[in-house]
Coordinates of C-alpha atoms in Angstrom, one line a residue:
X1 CA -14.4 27.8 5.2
X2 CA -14.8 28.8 8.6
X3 CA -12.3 28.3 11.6
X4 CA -13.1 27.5 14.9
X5 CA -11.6 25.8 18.2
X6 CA -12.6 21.8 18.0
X7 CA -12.2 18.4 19.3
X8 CA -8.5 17.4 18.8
X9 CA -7.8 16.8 15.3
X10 CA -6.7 13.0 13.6
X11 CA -3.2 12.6 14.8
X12 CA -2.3 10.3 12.3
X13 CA -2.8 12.4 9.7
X14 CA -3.2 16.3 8.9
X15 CA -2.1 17.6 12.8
X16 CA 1.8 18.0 12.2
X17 CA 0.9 19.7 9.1
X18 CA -1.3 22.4 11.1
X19 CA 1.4 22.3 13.2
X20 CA 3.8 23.7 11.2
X21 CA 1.3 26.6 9.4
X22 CA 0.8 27.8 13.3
X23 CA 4.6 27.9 14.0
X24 CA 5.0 29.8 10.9
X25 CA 2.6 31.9 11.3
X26 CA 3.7 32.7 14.8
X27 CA 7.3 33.7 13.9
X28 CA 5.8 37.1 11.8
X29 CA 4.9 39.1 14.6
X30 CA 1.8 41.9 13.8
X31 CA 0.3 39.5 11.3
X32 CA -2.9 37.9 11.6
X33 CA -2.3 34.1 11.7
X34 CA -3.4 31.8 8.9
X35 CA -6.0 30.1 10.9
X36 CA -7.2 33.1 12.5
X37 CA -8.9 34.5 9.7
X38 CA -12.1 33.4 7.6
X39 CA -11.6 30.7 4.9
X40 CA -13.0 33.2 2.3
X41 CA -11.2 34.1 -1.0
X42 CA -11.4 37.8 -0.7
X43 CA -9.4 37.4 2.9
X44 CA -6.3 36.2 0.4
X45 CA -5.3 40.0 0.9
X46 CA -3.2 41.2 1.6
X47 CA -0.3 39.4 1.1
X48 CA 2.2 41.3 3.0
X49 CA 3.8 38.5 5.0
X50 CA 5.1 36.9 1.8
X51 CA 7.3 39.7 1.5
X52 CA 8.7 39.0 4.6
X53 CA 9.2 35.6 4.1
X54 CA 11.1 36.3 0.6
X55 CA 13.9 38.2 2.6
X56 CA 14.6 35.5 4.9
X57 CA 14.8 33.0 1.6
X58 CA 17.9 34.0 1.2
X59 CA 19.6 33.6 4.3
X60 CA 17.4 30.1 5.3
X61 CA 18.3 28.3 1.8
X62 CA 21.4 27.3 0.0
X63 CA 21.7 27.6 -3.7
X64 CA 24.3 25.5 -6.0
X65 CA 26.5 28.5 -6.2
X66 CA 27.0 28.8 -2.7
X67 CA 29.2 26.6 -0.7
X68 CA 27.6 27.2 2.8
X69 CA 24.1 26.0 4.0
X70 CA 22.2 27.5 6.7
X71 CA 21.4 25.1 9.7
X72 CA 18.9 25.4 12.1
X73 CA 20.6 25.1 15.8
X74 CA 20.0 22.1 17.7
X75 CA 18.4 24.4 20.8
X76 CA 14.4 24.0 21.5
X77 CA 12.6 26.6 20.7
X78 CA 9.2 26.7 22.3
X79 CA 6.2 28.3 20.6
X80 CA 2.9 28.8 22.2
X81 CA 0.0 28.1 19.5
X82 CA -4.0 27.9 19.6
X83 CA -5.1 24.6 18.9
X84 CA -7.5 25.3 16.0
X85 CA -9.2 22.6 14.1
X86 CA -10.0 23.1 10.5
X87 CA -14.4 22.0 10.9
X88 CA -15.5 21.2 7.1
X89 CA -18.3 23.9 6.0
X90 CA -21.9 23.6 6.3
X91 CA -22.8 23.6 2.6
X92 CA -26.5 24.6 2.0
X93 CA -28.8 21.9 2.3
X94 CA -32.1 21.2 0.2
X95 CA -34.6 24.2 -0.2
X96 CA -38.0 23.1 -0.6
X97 CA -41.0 25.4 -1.6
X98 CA -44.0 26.1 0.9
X99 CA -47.3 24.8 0.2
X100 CA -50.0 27.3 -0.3
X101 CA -52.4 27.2 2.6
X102 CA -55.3 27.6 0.5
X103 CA -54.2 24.7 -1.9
X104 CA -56.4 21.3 -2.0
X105 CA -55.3 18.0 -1.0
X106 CA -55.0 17.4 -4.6
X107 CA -53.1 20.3 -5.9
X108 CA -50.4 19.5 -2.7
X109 CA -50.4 16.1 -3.8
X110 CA -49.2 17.3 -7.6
X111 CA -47.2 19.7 -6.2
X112 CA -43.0 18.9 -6.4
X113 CA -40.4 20.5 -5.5
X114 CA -36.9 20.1 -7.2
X115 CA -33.7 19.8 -5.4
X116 CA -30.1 20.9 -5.4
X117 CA -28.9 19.2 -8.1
X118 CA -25.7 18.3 -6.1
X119 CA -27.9 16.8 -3.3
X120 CA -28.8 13.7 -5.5
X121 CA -31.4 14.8 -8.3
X122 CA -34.1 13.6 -5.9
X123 CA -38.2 15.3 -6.3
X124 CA -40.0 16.1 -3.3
X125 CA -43.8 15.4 -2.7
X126 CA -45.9 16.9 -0.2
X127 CA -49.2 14.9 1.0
X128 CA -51.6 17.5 2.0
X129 CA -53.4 14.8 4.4
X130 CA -50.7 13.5 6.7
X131 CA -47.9 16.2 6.2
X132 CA -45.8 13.3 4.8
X133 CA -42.7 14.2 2.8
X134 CA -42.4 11.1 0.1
X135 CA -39.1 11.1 -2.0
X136 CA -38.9 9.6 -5.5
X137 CA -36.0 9.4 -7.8
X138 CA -35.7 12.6 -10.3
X139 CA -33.9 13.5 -13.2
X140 CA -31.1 15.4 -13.2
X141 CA -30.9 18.1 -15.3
X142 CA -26.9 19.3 -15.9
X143 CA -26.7 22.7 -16.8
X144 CA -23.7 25.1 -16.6
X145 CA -24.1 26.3 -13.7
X146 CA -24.6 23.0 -11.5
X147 CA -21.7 22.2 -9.4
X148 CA -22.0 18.4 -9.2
X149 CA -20.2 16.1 -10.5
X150 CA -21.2 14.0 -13.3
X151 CA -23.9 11.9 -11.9
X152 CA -24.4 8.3 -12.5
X153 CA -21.1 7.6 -11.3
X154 CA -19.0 8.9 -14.4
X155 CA -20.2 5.8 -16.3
X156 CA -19.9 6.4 -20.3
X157 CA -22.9 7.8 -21.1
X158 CA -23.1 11.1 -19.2
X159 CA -19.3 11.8 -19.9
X160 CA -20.2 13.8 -23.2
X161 CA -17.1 16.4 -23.3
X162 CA -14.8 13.2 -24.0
X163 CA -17.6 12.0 -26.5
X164 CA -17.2 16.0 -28.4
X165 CA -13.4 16.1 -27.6
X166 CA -12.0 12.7 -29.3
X167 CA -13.7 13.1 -31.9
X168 CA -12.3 16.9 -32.7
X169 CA -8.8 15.5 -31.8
X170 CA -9.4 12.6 -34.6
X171 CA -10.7 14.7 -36.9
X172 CA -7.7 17.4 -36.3
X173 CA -5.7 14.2 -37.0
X174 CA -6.8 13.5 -40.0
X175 CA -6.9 17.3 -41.2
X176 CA -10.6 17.7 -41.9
X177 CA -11.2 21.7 -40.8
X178 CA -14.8 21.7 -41.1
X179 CA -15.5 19.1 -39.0
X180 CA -13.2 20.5 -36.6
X181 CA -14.6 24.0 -36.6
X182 CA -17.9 22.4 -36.0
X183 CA -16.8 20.3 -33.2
X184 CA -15.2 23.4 -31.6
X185 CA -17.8 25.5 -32.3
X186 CA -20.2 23.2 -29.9
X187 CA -17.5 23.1 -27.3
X188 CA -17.3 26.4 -27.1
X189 CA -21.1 27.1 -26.6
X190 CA -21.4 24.2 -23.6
X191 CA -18.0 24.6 -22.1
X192 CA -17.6 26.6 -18.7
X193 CA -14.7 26.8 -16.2
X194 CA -17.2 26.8 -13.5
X195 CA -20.4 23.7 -13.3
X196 CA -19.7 19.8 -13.5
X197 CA -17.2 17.7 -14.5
X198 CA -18.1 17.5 -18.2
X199 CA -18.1 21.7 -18.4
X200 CA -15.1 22.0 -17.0
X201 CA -13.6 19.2 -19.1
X202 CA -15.1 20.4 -22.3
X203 CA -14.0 24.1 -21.7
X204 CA -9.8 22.9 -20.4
X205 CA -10.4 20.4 -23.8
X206 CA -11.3 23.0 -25.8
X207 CA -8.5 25.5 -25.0
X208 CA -6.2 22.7 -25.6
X209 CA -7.0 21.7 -28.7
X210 CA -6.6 25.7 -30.0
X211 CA -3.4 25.5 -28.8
X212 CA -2.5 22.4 -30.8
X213 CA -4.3 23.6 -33.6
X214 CA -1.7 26.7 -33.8
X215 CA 1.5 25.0 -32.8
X216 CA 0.7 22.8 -35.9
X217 CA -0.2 25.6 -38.1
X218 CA -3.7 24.8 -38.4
X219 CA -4.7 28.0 -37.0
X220 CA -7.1 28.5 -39.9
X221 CA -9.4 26.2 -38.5
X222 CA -9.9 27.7 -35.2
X223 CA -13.6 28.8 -35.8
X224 CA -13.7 32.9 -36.3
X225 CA -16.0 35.0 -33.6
X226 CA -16.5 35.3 -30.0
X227 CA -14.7 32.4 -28.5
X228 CA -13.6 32.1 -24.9
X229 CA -9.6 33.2 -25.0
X230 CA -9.0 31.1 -21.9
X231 CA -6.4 33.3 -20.6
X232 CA -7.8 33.6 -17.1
X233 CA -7.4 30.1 -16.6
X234 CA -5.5 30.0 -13.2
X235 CA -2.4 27.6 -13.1
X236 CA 0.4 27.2 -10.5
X237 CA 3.2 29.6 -12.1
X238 CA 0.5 32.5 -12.2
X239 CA -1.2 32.3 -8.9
X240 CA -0.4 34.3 -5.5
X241 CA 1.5 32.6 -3.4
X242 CA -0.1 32.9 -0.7
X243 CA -3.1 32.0 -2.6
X244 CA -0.8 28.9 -4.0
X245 CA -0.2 27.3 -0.4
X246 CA -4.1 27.4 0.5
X247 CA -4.6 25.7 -2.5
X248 CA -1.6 22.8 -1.7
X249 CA -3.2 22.4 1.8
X250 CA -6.8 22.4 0.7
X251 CA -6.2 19.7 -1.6
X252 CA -4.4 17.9 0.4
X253 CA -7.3 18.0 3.2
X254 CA -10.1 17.4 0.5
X255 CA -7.9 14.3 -2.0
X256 CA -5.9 11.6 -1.4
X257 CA -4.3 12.4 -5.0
X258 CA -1.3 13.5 -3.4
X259 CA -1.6 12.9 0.2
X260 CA -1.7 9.1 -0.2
X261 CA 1.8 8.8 -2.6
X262 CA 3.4 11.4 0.2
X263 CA 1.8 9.2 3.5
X264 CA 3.5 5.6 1.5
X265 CA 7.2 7.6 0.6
X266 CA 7.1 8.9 4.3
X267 CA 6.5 5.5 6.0
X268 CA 9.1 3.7 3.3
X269 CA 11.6 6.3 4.6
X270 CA 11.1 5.9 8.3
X271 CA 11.2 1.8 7.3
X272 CA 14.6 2.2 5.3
X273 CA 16.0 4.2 8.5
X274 CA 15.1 1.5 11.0
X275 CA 16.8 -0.7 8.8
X276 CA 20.4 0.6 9.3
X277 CA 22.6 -0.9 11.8
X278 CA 23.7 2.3 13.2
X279 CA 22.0 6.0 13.4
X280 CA 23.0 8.2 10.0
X281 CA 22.0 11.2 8.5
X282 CA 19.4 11.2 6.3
X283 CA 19.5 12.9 2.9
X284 CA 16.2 13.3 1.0
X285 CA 16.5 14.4 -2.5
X286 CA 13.2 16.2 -3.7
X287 CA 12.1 15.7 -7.4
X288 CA 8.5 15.9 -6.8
X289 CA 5.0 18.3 -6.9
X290 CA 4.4 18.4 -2.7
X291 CA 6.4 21.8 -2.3
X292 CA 7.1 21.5 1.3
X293 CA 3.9 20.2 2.2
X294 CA 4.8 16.2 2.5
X295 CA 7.8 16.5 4.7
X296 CA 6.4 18.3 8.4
X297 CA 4.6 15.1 8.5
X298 CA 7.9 13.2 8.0
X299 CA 10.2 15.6 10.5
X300 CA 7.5 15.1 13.5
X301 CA 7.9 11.2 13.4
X302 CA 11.7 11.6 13.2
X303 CA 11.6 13.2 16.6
X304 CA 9.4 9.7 17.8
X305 CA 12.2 7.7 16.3
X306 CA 13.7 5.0 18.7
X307 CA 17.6 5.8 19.3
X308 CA 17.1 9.5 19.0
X309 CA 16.7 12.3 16.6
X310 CA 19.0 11.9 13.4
X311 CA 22.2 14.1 13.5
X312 CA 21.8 15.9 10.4
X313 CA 18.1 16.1 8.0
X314 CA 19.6 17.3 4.5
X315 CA 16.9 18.3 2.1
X316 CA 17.8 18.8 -1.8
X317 CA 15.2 20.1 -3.6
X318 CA 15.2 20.0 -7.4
X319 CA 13.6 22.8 -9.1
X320 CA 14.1 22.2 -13.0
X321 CA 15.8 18.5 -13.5
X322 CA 13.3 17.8 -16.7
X323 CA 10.9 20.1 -18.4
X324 CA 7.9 21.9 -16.5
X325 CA 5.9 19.2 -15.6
X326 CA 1.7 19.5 -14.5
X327 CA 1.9 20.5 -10.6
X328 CA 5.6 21.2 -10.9
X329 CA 6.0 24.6 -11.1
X330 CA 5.0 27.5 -8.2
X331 CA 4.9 31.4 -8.3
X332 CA 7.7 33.4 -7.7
X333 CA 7.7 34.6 -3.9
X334 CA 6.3 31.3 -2.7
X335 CA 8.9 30.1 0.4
X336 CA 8.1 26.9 1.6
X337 CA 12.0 26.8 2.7
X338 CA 11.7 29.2 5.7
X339 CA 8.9 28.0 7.2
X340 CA 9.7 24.3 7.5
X341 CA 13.4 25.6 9.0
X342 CA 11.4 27.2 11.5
X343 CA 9.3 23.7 12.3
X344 CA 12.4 22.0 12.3
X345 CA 14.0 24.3 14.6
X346 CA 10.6 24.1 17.3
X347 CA 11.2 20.0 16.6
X348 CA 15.4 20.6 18.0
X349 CA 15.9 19.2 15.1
X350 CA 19.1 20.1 12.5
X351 CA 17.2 20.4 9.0
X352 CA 19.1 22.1 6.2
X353 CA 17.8 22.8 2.9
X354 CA 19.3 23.1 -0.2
X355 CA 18.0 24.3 -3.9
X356 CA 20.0 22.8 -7.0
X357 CA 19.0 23.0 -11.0
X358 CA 21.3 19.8 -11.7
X359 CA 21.2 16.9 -10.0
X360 CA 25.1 16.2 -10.8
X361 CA 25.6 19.2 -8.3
X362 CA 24.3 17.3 -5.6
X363 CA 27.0 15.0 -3.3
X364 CA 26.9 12.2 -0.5
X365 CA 28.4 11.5 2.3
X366 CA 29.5 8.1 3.3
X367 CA 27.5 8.2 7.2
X368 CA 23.9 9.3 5.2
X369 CA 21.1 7.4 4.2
X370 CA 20.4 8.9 0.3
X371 CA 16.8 8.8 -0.3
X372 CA 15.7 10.2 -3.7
X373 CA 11.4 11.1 -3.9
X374 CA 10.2 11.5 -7.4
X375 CA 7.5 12.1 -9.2
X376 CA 6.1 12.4 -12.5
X377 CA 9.6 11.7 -14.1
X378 CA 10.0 8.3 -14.9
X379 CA 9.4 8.8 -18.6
X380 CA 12.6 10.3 -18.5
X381 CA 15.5 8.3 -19.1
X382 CA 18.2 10.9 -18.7
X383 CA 16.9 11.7 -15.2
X384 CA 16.8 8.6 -14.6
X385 CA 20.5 7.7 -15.3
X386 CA 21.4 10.8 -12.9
X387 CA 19.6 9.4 -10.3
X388 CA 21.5 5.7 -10.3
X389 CA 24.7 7.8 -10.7
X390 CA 24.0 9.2 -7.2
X391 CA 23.4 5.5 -5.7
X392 CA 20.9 5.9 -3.8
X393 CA 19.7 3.8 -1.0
X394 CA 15.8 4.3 -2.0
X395 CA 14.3 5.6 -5.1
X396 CA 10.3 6.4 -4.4
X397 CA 8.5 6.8 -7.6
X398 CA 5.1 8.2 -8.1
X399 CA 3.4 8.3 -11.6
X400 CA 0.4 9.3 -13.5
X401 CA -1.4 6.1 -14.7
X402 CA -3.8 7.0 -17.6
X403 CA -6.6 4.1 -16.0
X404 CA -6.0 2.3 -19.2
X405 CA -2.5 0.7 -19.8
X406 CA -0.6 0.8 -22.6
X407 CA 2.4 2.4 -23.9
X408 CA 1.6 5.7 -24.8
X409 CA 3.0 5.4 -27.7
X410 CA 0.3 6.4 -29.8
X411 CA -0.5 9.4 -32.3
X412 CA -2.0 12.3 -31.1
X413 CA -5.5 11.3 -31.1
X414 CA -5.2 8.2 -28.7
X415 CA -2.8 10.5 -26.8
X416 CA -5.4 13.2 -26.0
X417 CA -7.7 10.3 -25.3
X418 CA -5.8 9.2 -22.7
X419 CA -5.3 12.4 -21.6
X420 CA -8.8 13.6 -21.3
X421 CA -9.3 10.7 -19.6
X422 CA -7.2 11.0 -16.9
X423 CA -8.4 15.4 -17.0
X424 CA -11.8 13.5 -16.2
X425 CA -11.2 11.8 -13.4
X426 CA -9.2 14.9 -11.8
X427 CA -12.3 17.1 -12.8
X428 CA -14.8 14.1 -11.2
X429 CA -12.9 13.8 -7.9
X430 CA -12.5 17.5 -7.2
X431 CA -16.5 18.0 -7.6
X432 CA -16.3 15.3 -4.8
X433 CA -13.8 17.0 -2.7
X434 CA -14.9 20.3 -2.7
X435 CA -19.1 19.1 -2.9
X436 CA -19.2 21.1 -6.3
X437 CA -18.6 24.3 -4.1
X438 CA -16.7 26.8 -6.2
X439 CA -13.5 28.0 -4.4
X440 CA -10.6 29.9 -5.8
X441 CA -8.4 26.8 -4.2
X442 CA -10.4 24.2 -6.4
X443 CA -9.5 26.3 -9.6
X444 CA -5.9 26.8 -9.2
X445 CA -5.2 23.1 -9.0
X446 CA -7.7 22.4 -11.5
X447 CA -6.4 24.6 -13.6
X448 CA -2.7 22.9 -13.3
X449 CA -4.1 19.6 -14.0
X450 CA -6.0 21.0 -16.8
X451 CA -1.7 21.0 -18.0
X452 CA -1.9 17.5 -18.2
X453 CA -3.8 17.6 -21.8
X454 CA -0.8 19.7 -23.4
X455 CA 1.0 16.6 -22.4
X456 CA 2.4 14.8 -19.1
X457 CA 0.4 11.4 -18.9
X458 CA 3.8 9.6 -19.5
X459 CA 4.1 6.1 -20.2
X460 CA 2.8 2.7 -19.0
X461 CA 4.3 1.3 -15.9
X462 CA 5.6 -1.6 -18.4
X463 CA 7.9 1.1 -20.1
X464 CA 9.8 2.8 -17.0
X465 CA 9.7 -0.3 -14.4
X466 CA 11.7 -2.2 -17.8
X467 CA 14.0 1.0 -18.2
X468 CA 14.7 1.4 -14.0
X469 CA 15.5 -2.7 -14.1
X470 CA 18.2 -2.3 -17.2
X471 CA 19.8 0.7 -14.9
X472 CA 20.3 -1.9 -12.2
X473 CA 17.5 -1.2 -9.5
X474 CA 14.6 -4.2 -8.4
X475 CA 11.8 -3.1 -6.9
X476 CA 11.0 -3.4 -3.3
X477 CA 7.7 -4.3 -1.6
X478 CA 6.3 -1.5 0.8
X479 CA 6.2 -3.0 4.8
X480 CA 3.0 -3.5 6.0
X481 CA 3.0 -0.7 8.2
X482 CA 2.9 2.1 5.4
X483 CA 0.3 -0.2 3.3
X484 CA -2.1 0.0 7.2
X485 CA -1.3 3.8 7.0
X486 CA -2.0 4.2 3.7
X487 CA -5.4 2.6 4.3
X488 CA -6.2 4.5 7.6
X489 CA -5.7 7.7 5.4
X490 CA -8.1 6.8 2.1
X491 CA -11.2 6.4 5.2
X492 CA -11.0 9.8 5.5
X493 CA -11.9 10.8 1.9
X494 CA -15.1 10.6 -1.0
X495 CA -15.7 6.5 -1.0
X496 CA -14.9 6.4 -4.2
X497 CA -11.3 6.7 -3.6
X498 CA -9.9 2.8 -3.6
X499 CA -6.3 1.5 -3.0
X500 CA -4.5 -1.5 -4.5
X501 CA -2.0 -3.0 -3.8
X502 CA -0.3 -5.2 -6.0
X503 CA 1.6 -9.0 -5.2
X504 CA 5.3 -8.9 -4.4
X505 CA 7.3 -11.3 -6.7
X506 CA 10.6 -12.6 -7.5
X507 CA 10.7 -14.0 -4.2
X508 CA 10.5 -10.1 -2.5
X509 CA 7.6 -10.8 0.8
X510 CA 5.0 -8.3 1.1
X511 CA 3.2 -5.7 -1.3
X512 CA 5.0 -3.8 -4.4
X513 CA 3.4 -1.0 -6.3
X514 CA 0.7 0.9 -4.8
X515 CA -2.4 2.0 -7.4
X516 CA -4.7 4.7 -6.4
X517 CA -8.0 4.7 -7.9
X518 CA -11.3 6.8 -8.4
X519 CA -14.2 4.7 -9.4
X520 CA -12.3 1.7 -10.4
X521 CA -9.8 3.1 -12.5
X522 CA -5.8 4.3 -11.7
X523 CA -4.9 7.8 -11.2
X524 CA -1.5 7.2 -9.9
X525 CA 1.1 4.3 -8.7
X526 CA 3.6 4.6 -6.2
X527 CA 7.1 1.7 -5.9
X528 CA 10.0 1.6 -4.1
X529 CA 13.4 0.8 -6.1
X530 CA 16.6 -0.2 -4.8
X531 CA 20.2 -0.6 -7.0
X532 CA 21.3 -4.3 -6.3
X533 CA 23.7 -4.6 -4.0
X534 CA 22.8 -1.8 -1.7
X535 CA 21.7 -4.2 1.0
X536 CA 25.4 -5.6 0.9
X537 CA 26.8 -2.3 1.6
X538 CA 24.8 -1.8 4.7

């Protein structure tokens, strides 16, 4: 990826963002700054500057056990940057083979020349006579190396690793070895952590069903022989972390999977703070994946806000409220902490940051708005209860949807349906997002989604939004302002990214949940929940 000076980036979107990476970067003096250097994976090293950042953790965080929080001082701090703009690579374009220039007008007519398979599967024939380049539709041959996606728009009938993998599931279901081994035994010989979407799936697939097959003592049928260990398999717990935080900001330039959920709960907050009658603090309580990277967006519009900057930013970050969940977890060393205190602090304004295990550690004060950002969680009903027992102001959920419906309460083979269904679409939009190039970024996350098959798809929306109402909370409809953002944001990615929004009722005016979808069908949905009453108490 290479870096150079450019137009003035989007505004709206990714520049407060950049922002902050500069100012971080600017605070470690002899080190060569983030955007200074080639977007190639062997620049990753070194990694010295993480080191640095891991001693000023410490002193920039609070922990449960502590009773004291470090603040950033309310005095400007300016910092002198290079506007850089991130320009999207020039991938290599079609290669076509040179006519001989001894060769007859009909041996140039026969003559066709494939191309890149990720340009299309489109032949190329040279007239001899006129010099005239005519296109006709090819085939597309998928092999595994090709670093498309699955062609034909992911309809049914290409997507062969789900048609190998459901089967093997159902047959592991109903305890017939041989049929497994054989099914695993043809996995193993097409599946590739590197080509399309259907390699990629079939090879995450295929580790995941060994691991079921030994957790439930079916080892035996694991077929014998060379297989693929898939122990270099990259995931967020075992990647550098400076190789971690590329990845987060790649993806985050490249899919809306996470940007879009983080752009709706930033504008809900900035709504539910214009709201108040008077100027509070604002406490945001962080049970989600973004780690650090939703909230400089966030801080920069506080400082636009009318009536002046907020007198205290509190940031709670949960670390383990339920089990491990996919895009949970980061490396040890990785310090998102100090380098937003530092943004803050070039903002003027007072951000402090606090790390808790338990969410019954975490207290209110009566003058702060009590925002609470999860995702991934609803399917837990204990977490759930300790979040109404903090009673919160705004609860922003963001789930998995498995592009299906249902409740997700079936056995394991239409769980690892649904699974590899929603692996698929990951897999899909990532070829998209990257235009099949091969990165190390592109296979950290896709390794962490590849999680998602050992479980994490959750329920239906019918299961949690009933289990949030009988806690007491009614859903909200998002303004119109973060629905227009939200929309502004989805232009800028793959066209097959779609947003829907879905009718308020019970007499609430606007839009309610939020569905993101890839080719038709739901990859996540986004609400805003409120405990009755709390408009009273304002």
């Amino acid at each position: 990826m290479t870096m150079e000076e450019g137009p003035e980036p989007n505004l709206a979107t990714h520049h407060h963002l950049l922002d902050w990476l500069e100012d971080s970067a600017s605070f470690i003096p002899s080190i060569p700054s983030f955007f200074d250097e080639p977007y190639t994976e062997i620049d990753l090293n070194p990694y010295e500057w993480w080191n640095h950042d891991h001693e000023n953790q410490q002193q920039s965080t609070q922990t449960p056990a502590s009773s004291t929080a470090i603040t950033t001082p309310t005095t400007t701090t300016t910092t002198t940057t290079n506007q850089t703009t991130i320009r999207k690579s020039e991938y290599t374009t079609k290669k076509r083979k040179q006519p001989e220039e001894q060769s007859t007008r009909s041996q140039q007519g026969k003559r066709r020349n494939n191309t890149d398979s990720e340009e299309g599967g489109v032949d190329n024939e040279e007239d001899g006579g006129g010099g005239e380049v005519q296109r006709k539709p090819g085939r597309k041959v998928q092999t595994k190396g090709s670093g498309s996606g699955s062609g034909n728009n992911g309809s049914k009938d290409v997507r062969w690793a789900e048609q190998l993998l459901n089967p093997c599931a159902a047959a592991i279901h109903a305890v017939n070895l041989s049929r497994v081994q054989h099914l695993l035994y043809v996995l193993n010989e097409l599946a590739s952590p590197s080509g399309d979407a259907n390699h990629r799936l079939a090879y995450h697939g295929f580790h995941a069903l060994k691991r079921h097959l030994s957790s439930a003592g079916l080892a035996a049928a694991i077929p014998s022989g060379n297989l693929d260990g898939g122990s270099g398999t990259p995931c967020f717990a075992t990647t550098e972390p400076r190789l971690f935080r590329s990845a987060l900001i790649k993806f985050h330039e490249v899919s809306p999977w996470f940007a879009l959920p983080n752009s709706l709960a930033n504008a809900s907050i900035l709504q539910t703070i214009t709201q108040e009658n008077r100027p509070k603090s604002l406490h945001i309580v962080d049970i989600g994946v973004s780690h650090g990277i939703q909230w400089p967006t966030l801080l920069e519009a506080l400082t636009r806000r009318q009536g002046g900057a907020l007198s205290l930013i509190r940031l709670t970050v949960v670390d383990s409220a339920t089990a491990p969940r996919p895009f949970s977890a980061s490396p040890s060393g990785y310090d998102f902490p100090s380098h937003l205190l530092r943004y803050a602090k070039s903002l003027n304004l007072n951000l402090q940051i606090t790390k808790t295990e338990n969410l019954s550690s975490i207290t209110r004060s009566s003058d702060e708005i009590l925002v609470v950002s999860s995702q991934f969680r609803a399917s837990n009903s204990l977490l759930l209860r300790s979040i109404r027992d903090l009673d919160p102001d705004l609860v922003i959920l963001t789930e998995l949807e498995d592009g299906v419906g249902g409740s997700g309460s079936g056995g394991f083979t239409e769980e690892f349906g649904r699974r590899t269904g929603v692996l698929w679409r990951f897999l899909e939009s990532t070829s998209a997002a990257f235009k099949g190039r091969e990165c190390a970024e592109r296979r950290v996350v896709e390794g962490e989604a590849a999680r998602v098959l050992d479980g994490g798809v959750g329920e239906g929306r019918d299961e949690w939004e009933g289990r949030m109402k009988a806690l007491g909370f009614m859903e909200l409809a998002f303004g119109e302002e973060a629905i227009d953002t939200g929309r502004a944001l989805l232009r800028k990615y793959d066209g097959n990214w779609d947003m829907r929004v879905a009718a308020a009722t019970g007499g609430a005016t606007g839009t309610t949940g939020v569905v993101l979808a890839w080719k038709g069908q739901s990859v996540s949905n986004c609400t805003l929940w409120m405990l009755a009453g709390t408009t009273e108490r304002r």
